[in-house]
Tab-separated table of C-alpha atoms in Angstrom:
chain	number	residue	atom	x	y	z
R	1257	MET	CA	69.867	-152.172	97.858
R	1258	GLY	CA	69.726	-149.312	95.516
R	1259	ALA	CA	71.676	-147.334	97.847
R	1260	ASP	CA	73.934	-150.303	98.529
R	1261	ASP	CA	74.127	-151.070	94.603
R	1262	LEU	CA	75.127	-147.404	93.625
R	1263	ASP	CA	77.422	-147.358	96.473
R	1264	ALA	CA	78.860	-150.556	95.088
R	1265	GLU	CA	78.788	-149.061	91.954
R	1266	THR	CA	80.525	-145.968	92.798
R	1267	LEU	CA	83.339	-147.932	94.816
R	1268	LYS	CA	83.680	-149.758	91.559
R	1269	ARG	CA	84.105	-146.625	89.714
R	1270	LEU	CA	86.097	-145.617	92.556
R	1271	LYS	CA	88.319	-148.407	92.471
R	1272	ARG	CA	88.352	-148.213	88.659
R	1273	GLU	CA	89.935	-144.329	88.873
R	1274	ALA	CA	91.927	-145.108	91.448
R	1275	ALA	CA	93.411	-148.304	89.488
R	1276	ILE	CA	93.703	-145.924	86.440
R	1277	ARG	CA	95.553	-143.442	88.621
R	1278	SER	CA	97.514	-146.010	89.903
R	1279	LYS	CA	98.424	-147.042	86.349
R	1280	GLU	CA	98.905	-143.697	85.048
R	1281	GLN	CA	101.055	-142.673	88.289
R	1282	ASP	CA	103.022	-145.962	87.806
R	1283	PHE	CA	103.133	-144.966	84.283
R	1284	GLU	CA	104.094	-141.541	84.993
R	1285	ARG	CA	106.897	-142.925	87.558
R	1286	ARG	CA	108.140	-145.575	84.721
R	1287	LYS	CA	108.105	-142.954	82.303
R	1288	LYS	CA	110.213	-140.311	84.482
R	1289	ALA	CA	112.444	-143.370	85.274
R	1290	GLU	CA	113.096	-144.086	81.811
R	1291	GLU	CA	113.531	-140.755	80.974
R	1292	ARG	CA	116.081	-140.155	83.979
R	1293	LYS	CA	117.725	-143.195	83.072
R	1294	LYS	CA	117.428	-142.004	79.253
R	1295	ARG	CA	118.818	-138.669	80.333
R	1296	GLU	CA	121.491	-140.606	82.208
R	1297	GLN	CA	122.477	-142.760	79.388
R	1298	LEU	CA	122.277	-139.541	77.068
R	1299	GLN	CA	124.683	-137.626	79.488
R	1300	ALA	CA	126.881	-140.809	79.894
R	1301	LEU	CA	127.120	-141.014	76.265
R	1302	ARG	CA	127.894	-137.718	75.761
R	1303	GLU	CA	130.331	-137.669	78.676
R	1304	GLU	CA	131.693	-140.838	76.834
R	1305	TYR	CA	131.734	-139.127	73.448
R	1306	GLU	CA	133.297	-135.568	74.692
R	1307	ALA	CA	136.072	-137.950	76.670
R	1308	GLN	CA	136.394	-139.931	72.997
R	1309	GLN	CA	136.687	-136.523	71.301
R	1310	GLN	CA	139.031	-135.316	73.672
R	1311	LYS	CA	140.831	-138.007	73.385
R	1312	ARG	CA	141.188	-137.732	69.806
R	1313	GLU	CA	141.717	-134.412	70.034
R	1314	GLN	CA	144.838	-135.019	72.069
R	1315	GLU	CA	145.720	-137.941	69.822
R	1316	ARG	CA	145.402	-135.789	66.892
R	1317	LEU	CA	147.494	-133.243	68.507
R	1318	SER	CA	149.960	-135.849	69.624
R	1319	LEU	CA	149.980	-136.945	65.750
R	1320	LEU	CA	150.448	-133.243	64.757
R	1321	LYS	CA	153.560	-132.918	67.141
R	1322	LYS	CA	154.574	-135.713	65.875
R	1323	GLN	CA	154.448	-134.859	62.727
R	1324	THR	CA	155.665	-131.537	63.189
R	1325	GLU	CA	158.587	-133.225	64.531
R	1326	LEU	CA	159.461	-135.486	62.139
R	1327	ARG	CA	158.873	-133.191	59.591
R	1328	ALA	CA	161.442	-130.965	61.445
R	1329	ARG	CA	163.781	-133.747	61.442
R	1330	LYS	CA	163.064	-134.607	57.766
R	1331	LYS	CA	163.496	-130.679	56.955
R	1332	ALA	CA	167.142	-130.598	58.856
R	1333	GLU	CA	167.830	-134.012	57.159
R	1334	ASN	CA	167.027	-132.463	53.656
R	1335	ASP	CA	168.881	-129.597	54.629
R	1336	ARG	CA	171.417	-131.310	55.552
R	1337	LEU	CA	171.720	-133.788	52.278
R	1338	ASN	CA	170.799	-130.456	49.985
R	1339	ASP	CA	174.032	-128.724	51.310
R	1340	LEU	CA	175.975	-131.907	51.449
R	1341	ARG	CA	174.631	-132.244	47.469
R	1342	GLU	CA	175.538	-128.704	47.007
R	1343	LYS	CA	179.042	-129.422	48.440
R	1344	ASN	CA	179.342	-132.230	46.101
R	1345	ILE	CA	178.029	-130.652	42.983
R	1346	LYS	CA	180.160	-127.560	43.671
R	1347	LYS	CA	183.240	-129.851	43.894
R	1348	ARG	CA	181.915	-131.906	40.900
R	1349	HIS	CA	181.364	-128.475	38.948
R	1350	LYS	CA	185.063	-127.400	40.047
R	1351	ALA	CA	186.796	-130.722	38.457
R	1352	TRP	CA	184.372	-130.731	35.380
R	1353	ARG	CA	185.441	-126.737	35.319
R	1354	ALA	CA	189.118	-127.663	35.297
R	1355	ARG	CA	188.681	-130.666	33.197
R	1356	ALA	CA	186.862	-128.646	30.578
R	1357	ASP	CA	189.440	-125.786	30.532
R	1358	ALA	CA	192.159	-128.091	30.028
R	1359	GLU	CA	190.415	-129.848	27.196
R	1360	ILE	CA	189.178	-126.487	25.558
R	1361	GLN	CA	193.072	-125.405	25.738
R	1362	HIS	CA	194.131	-128.237	24.101
R	1363	ILE	CA	191.594	-128.073	21.122
R	1364	LYS	CA	192.601	-124.406	20.910
R	1365	GLU	CA	196.057	-125.552	20.526
R	1366	ASP	CA	195.007	-128.058	18.411
R	1367	GLN	CA	193.146	-125.730	16.247
R	1368	ALA	CA	195.738	-123.326	16.372
R	1369	ALA	CA	198.310	-126.025	15.227
R	1370	GLU	CA	195.682	-127.304	12.232
R	1371	GLU	CA	195.139	-123.857	11.118
R	1372	GLU	CA	198.970	-123.228	10.869
R	1373	ARG	CA	199.257	-126.135	9.223
R	1374	LEU	CA	196.317	-125.635	6.561
R	1375	GLU	CA	197.845	-122.039	6.015
R	1376	GLU	CA	201.284	-123.442	5.141
R	1377	ALA	CA	199.380	-125.958	3.046
R	1378	ILE	CA	196.926	-123.685	1.630
R	1379	ALA	CA	200.395	-121.138	0.954
R	1380	GLY	CA	202.144	-124.272	-0.727
R	1381	ALA	CA	198.884	-124.737	-2.954
R	1382	ARG	CA	198.829	-121.159	-4.224
R	1383	GLN	CA	202.312	-121.436	-4.824
R	1384	ARG	CA	202.177	-124.646	-6.978
R	1385	LYS	CA	199.259	-123.184	-8.709
R	1386	ALA	CA	201.056	-119.825	-9.260
R	1387	ASP	CA	203.968	-121.731	-10.461
R	1388	ARG	CA	201.949	-124.329	-12.676
R	1389	GLN	CA	199.744	-121.232	-13.989
R	1390	GLU	CA	203.022	-119.537	-14.845
R	1391	ALA	CA	204.499	-122.568	-16.164
R	1392	ILE	CA	201.030	-123.152	-18.498
R	1393	ARG	CA	201.415	-118.885	-19.341
R	1394	GLN	CA	204.995	-119.504	-20.562
R	1395	GLU	CA	203.853	-122.544	-22.466
R	1396	LYS	CA	201.263	-120.385	-24.022
R	1397	MET	CA	203.639	-118.052	-24.869
R	1398	ASP	CA	206.113	-120.081	-26.306
R	1399	LYS	CA	203.008	-121.530	-28.309
R	1400	GLN	CA	202.108	-118.361	-29.168
R	1401	THR	CA	205.656	-117.032	-30.529
R	1402	LYS	CA	205.594	-119.940	-32.621
R	1403	GLN	CA	202.225	-119.743	-33.827
R	1404	GLU	CA	203.193	-116.159	-34.592
R	1405	GLU	CA	206.043	-116.998	-36.362
R	1406	LEU	CA	204.479	-120.080	-38.132
R	1407	ASP	CA	201.702	-117.497	-39.503
R	1408	MET	CA	204.168	-114.907	-40.552
R	1409	SER	CA	206.314	-117.427	-42.558
R	1410	ARG	CA	202.716	-119.052	-44.106
R	1411	ALA	CA	202.039	-115.526	-44.684
R	1412	GLU	CA	204.869	-114.875	-46.429
R	1413	ALA	CA	204.963	-117.925	-47.980
R	1414	GLU	CA	201.367	-117.579	-49.002
R	1415	ILE	CA	202.145	-114.321	-50.440
R	1416	GLU	CA	204.954	-115.967	-52.333
R	1417	ARG	CA	202.395	-118.571	-53.905
R	1418	SER	CA	200.165	-115.968	-54.507
R	1419	LYS	CA	203.035	-113.945	-56.234
R	1420	ARG	CA	204.023	-116.901	-58.280
R	1421	ARG	CA	200.454	-117.860	-59.292
R	1422	ASP	CA	199.441	-114.223	-60.393
R	1423	LEU	CA	202.410	-114.570	-62.525
R	1424	ARG	CA	201.508	-118.044	-63.790
R	1425	ALA	CA	197.896	-116.596	-64.052
R	1426	ILE	CA	199.626	-113.599	-66.128
R	1427	ASN	CA	201.155	-115.692	-68.540
R	1428	ARG	CA	198.071	-118.246	-68.589
R	1429	VAL	CA	196.182	-114.876	-69.734
R	1430	ASP	CA	198.955	-113.886	-72.225
R	1431	GLN	CA	199.450	-117.085	-74.022
R	1432	LEU	CA	195.339	-117.703	-73.756
R	1433	LYS	CA	195.320	-114.121	-75.658
R	1434	MET	CA	197.898	-115.009	-78.111
R	1435	GLU	CA	196.251	-118.576	-78.881
R	1436	ALA	CA	192.890	-116.567	-79.017
R	1437	ARG	CA	194.534	-114.303	-81.750
R	1438	ASP	CA	196.116	-117.033	-83.551
R	1439	GLU	CA	192.867	-118.984	-83.893
R	1440	LEU	CA	190.866	-115.934	-85.164
R	1441	GLU	CA	193.094	-115.089	-87.958
R	1442	SER	CA	193.379	-118.662	-88.824
R	1443	PHE	CA	189.908	-118.545	-89.152
R	1444	ILE	CA	189.803	-115.325	-90.888
R	1445	GLN	CA	191.970	-116.728	-93.358
R	1446	ASN	CA	190.792	-120.264	-93.692
R	1447	PRO	CA	186.843	-120.199	-92.125
R	1448	TYR	CA	185.934	-123.825	-91.164
R	1449	PRO	CA	182.257	-125.191	-89.238
R	1450	VAL	CA	184.216	-125.854	-86.203
R	1451	PRO	CA	183.270	-123.507	-83.502
R	1452	LEU	CA	186.365	-121.464	-81.986
R	1453	LYS	CA	187.537	-122.272	-78.693
R	1454	GLN	CA	186.715	-118.821	-77.143
R	1455	VAL	CA	183.364	-119.004	-78.478
R	1456	LEU	CA	182.603	-122.394	-76.737
R	1457	ALA	CA	184.569	-120.969	-73.590
R	1458	GLY	CA	182.327	-118.115	-73.355
R	1459	ARG	CA	179.492	-120.483	-72.702
R	1460	LEU	CA	180.756	-121.969	-69.936
R	1461	ARG	CA	179.286	-121.434	-66.552
R	1462	PRO	CA	180.952	-121.583	-63.284
R	1463	VAL	CA	179.384	-124.820	-61.358
R	1464	PRO	CA	179.960	-125.899	-57.538
R	1465	THR	CA	182.416	-128.971	-57.165
R	1466	VAL	CA	181.309	-132.466	-55.495
R	1467	THR	CA	182.576	-131.420	-52.263
R	1468	GLU	CA	180.544	-128.203	-52.232
R	1469	LEU	CA	177.751	-130.047	-53.209
R	1470	LEU	CA	178.049	-132.797	-50.669
R	1471	ALA	CA	178.583	-130.211	-47.944
R	1472	ALA	CA	175.687	-128.307	-49.152
R	1473	TYR	CA	173.740	-131.253	-49.030
R	1474	LYS	CA	174.693	-132.247	-45.550
R	1475	ASP	CA	174.070	-128.894	-44.197
R	1476	GLN	CA	170.472	-128.877	-45.741
R	1477	ARG	CA	169.703	-132.439	-44.329
R	1478	GLU	CA	170.920	-131.534	-40.749
R	1479	ASP	CA	168.638	-128.106	-40.850
R	1480	LEU	CA	165.789	-130.373	-42.214
R	1481	GLU	CA	166.179	-132.592	-39.224
R	1482	GLN	CA	166.724	-129.897	-36.657
R	1483	LEU	CA	163.701	-128.076	-37.707
R	1484	GLU	CA	161.767	-131.446	-37.636
R	1485	LYS	CA	162.560	-131.623	-34.119
R	1486	GLU	CA	162.282	-128.005	-33.423
R	1487	ASP	CA	159.280	-126.799	-31.179
R	1488	ILE	CA	158.458	-124.217	-33.776
R	1489	PRO	CA	155.218	-122.220	-31.489
R	1490	MET	CA	157.833	-122.138	-28.569
R	1491	ARG	CA	160.583	-120.873	-30.574
R	1492	ALA	CA	158.543	-118.477	-32.099
R	1493	GLN	CA	157.400	-117.103	-28.825
R	1494	LEU	CA	160.916	-116.963	-27.522
R	1495	CYS	CA	161.470	-114.774	-30.851
R	1496	ASN	CA	158.487	-112.731	-29.977
R	1497	GLN	CA	156.819	-113.483	-33.637
R	1498	SER	CA	154.042	-114.927	-35.206
R	1499	ILE	CA	154.111	-118.795	-36.028
R	1500	PHE	CA	153.525	-117.607	-39.561
R	1501	GLN	CA	156.309	-114.831	-39.539
R	1502	TYR	CA	158.723	-117.235	-38.014
R	1503	VAL	CA	158.073	-120.011	-40.589
R	1504	ARG	CA	158.391	-117.317	-43.317
R	1505	ASP	CA	161.894	-116.001	-42.060
R	1506	ILE	CA	162.972	-119.725	-42.013
R	1507	GLN	CA	161.965	-120.431	-45.762
R	1508	MET	CA	163.652	-117.243	-47.066
R	1509	LYS	CA	167.013	-118.117	-45.083
R	1510	ALA	CA	166.751	-121.421	-46.723
R	1511	GLU	CA	166.291	-119.966	-49.882
R	1512	ALA	CA	169.276	-117.844	-49.687
R	1513	GLU	CA	171.719	-120.249	-48.497
R	1514	ARG	CA	170.530	-122.871	-51.016
R	1515	MET	CA	172.730	-123.997	-53.845
R	1516	ARG	CA	171.129	-123.324	-57.060
R	1517	PRO	CA	172.643	-125.221	-60.413
R	1518	PRO	CA	173.562	-123.410	-63.081
R	1519	GLU	CA	171.176	-121.880	-65.299
R	1520	PRO	CA	171.098	-120.429	-68.987
R	1521	VAL	CA	171.476	-116.784	-69.580
R	1522	ALA	CA	169.605	-114.831	-72.456
R	1523	GLY	CA	172.544	-114.735	-74.554
R	1524	ASP	CA	172.915	-118.790	-74.779
R	1525	LEU	CA	168.913	-119.094	-75.592
R	1526	LEU	CA	168.983	-116.402	-78.570
R	1527	ARG	CA	172.233	-117.961	-79.854
R	1528	THR	CA	170.661	-121.644	-79.773
R	1529	VAL	CA	167.366	-120.105	-81.729
R	1530	GLY	CA	169.419	-118.740	-84.241
R	1531	LYS	CA	171.256	-121.937	-84.570
R	1532	LYS	CA	167.614	-123.750	-84.843
R	1533	LYS	CA	166.798	-121.305	-87.554
R	1534	GLN	CA	170.031	-121.401	-89.563
R	1535	ALA	CA	171.439	-124.742	-90.743
R	1536	PRO	CA	175.209	-125.306	-90.410
R	1537	THR	CA	176.541	-125.639	-94.095
R	1538	SER	CA	179.831	-127.009	-94.675
R	1539	PRO	CA	182.397	-125.301	-97.115
R	1540	VAL	CA	182.289	-128.238	-99.534
R	1541	ARG	CA	178.361	-127.071	-100.002
R	1542	ARG	CA	179.030	-123.366	-100.162
R	1543	ASN	CA	181.884	-124.360	-102.919
R	1544	LYS	CA	179.225	-126.331	-104.673
R	1545	LYS	CA	176.863	-123.402	-105.007
R	1546	ASN	CA	179.294	-121.218	-106.001
R	1547	VAL	CA	180.026	-123.572	-108.627
R	1548	ARG	CA	176.384	-123.800	-109.858
R	1549	ASN	CA	175.925	-119.899	-109.922
């Protein structure tokens, strides 16, 4: 039984090993079949991919060929259109050039006519201006001649009036001298307390007239207004002077141009003092004093 059992165990083991080997062989066979199938599928896919790639390449080549042909046709069409455009441009340019030349020629003719008209107008204006200036010059010469004649006649009349005035003055001086001599002789023969005319006339001083005083007042008022409105620092800077020197010059100029009132002289003051010291006496009093003595 032991041997039988061992044999059974061996058989079972052998069977199991055989089953395992059979399964392994089946597995290997299936595996190889699957690998072969996969290789076949991969080969089929590769062939299909290559076919597709070849088809795509052919399609790409055909497309490139078509595009090249289309580009060539388009280029030819563009060249034809460009040639036609160039011809039209040259034609239009030629027509424009002709119109432009005609317009330029017309403008030149108009410009020449305008310049000629302007030259004639300028020449006429210059001639009129020359005639007008000549007329003004002639008028000025006539006025100057008349003025010279008037000045000559005025000078002659002034000389004549001056001579007559000098003669009157000489006659008046002679008359005054005779009157003074007669008055002095009369005073010597018959003294009286009334002062002589020549003594009174000797005390007279020349005084300005009202017109001169008003003119001087107006000048001083205008100078004062101008001085009030004047920018003294700026004027001093423009005159290259200091402010004090500029003000001093203005003051000296005003003092020099100021019209002063008449002032008494030393002789009049002495005579006034002498009269205060010696009271005047009448001839009646002097005769009374002489009678008493």
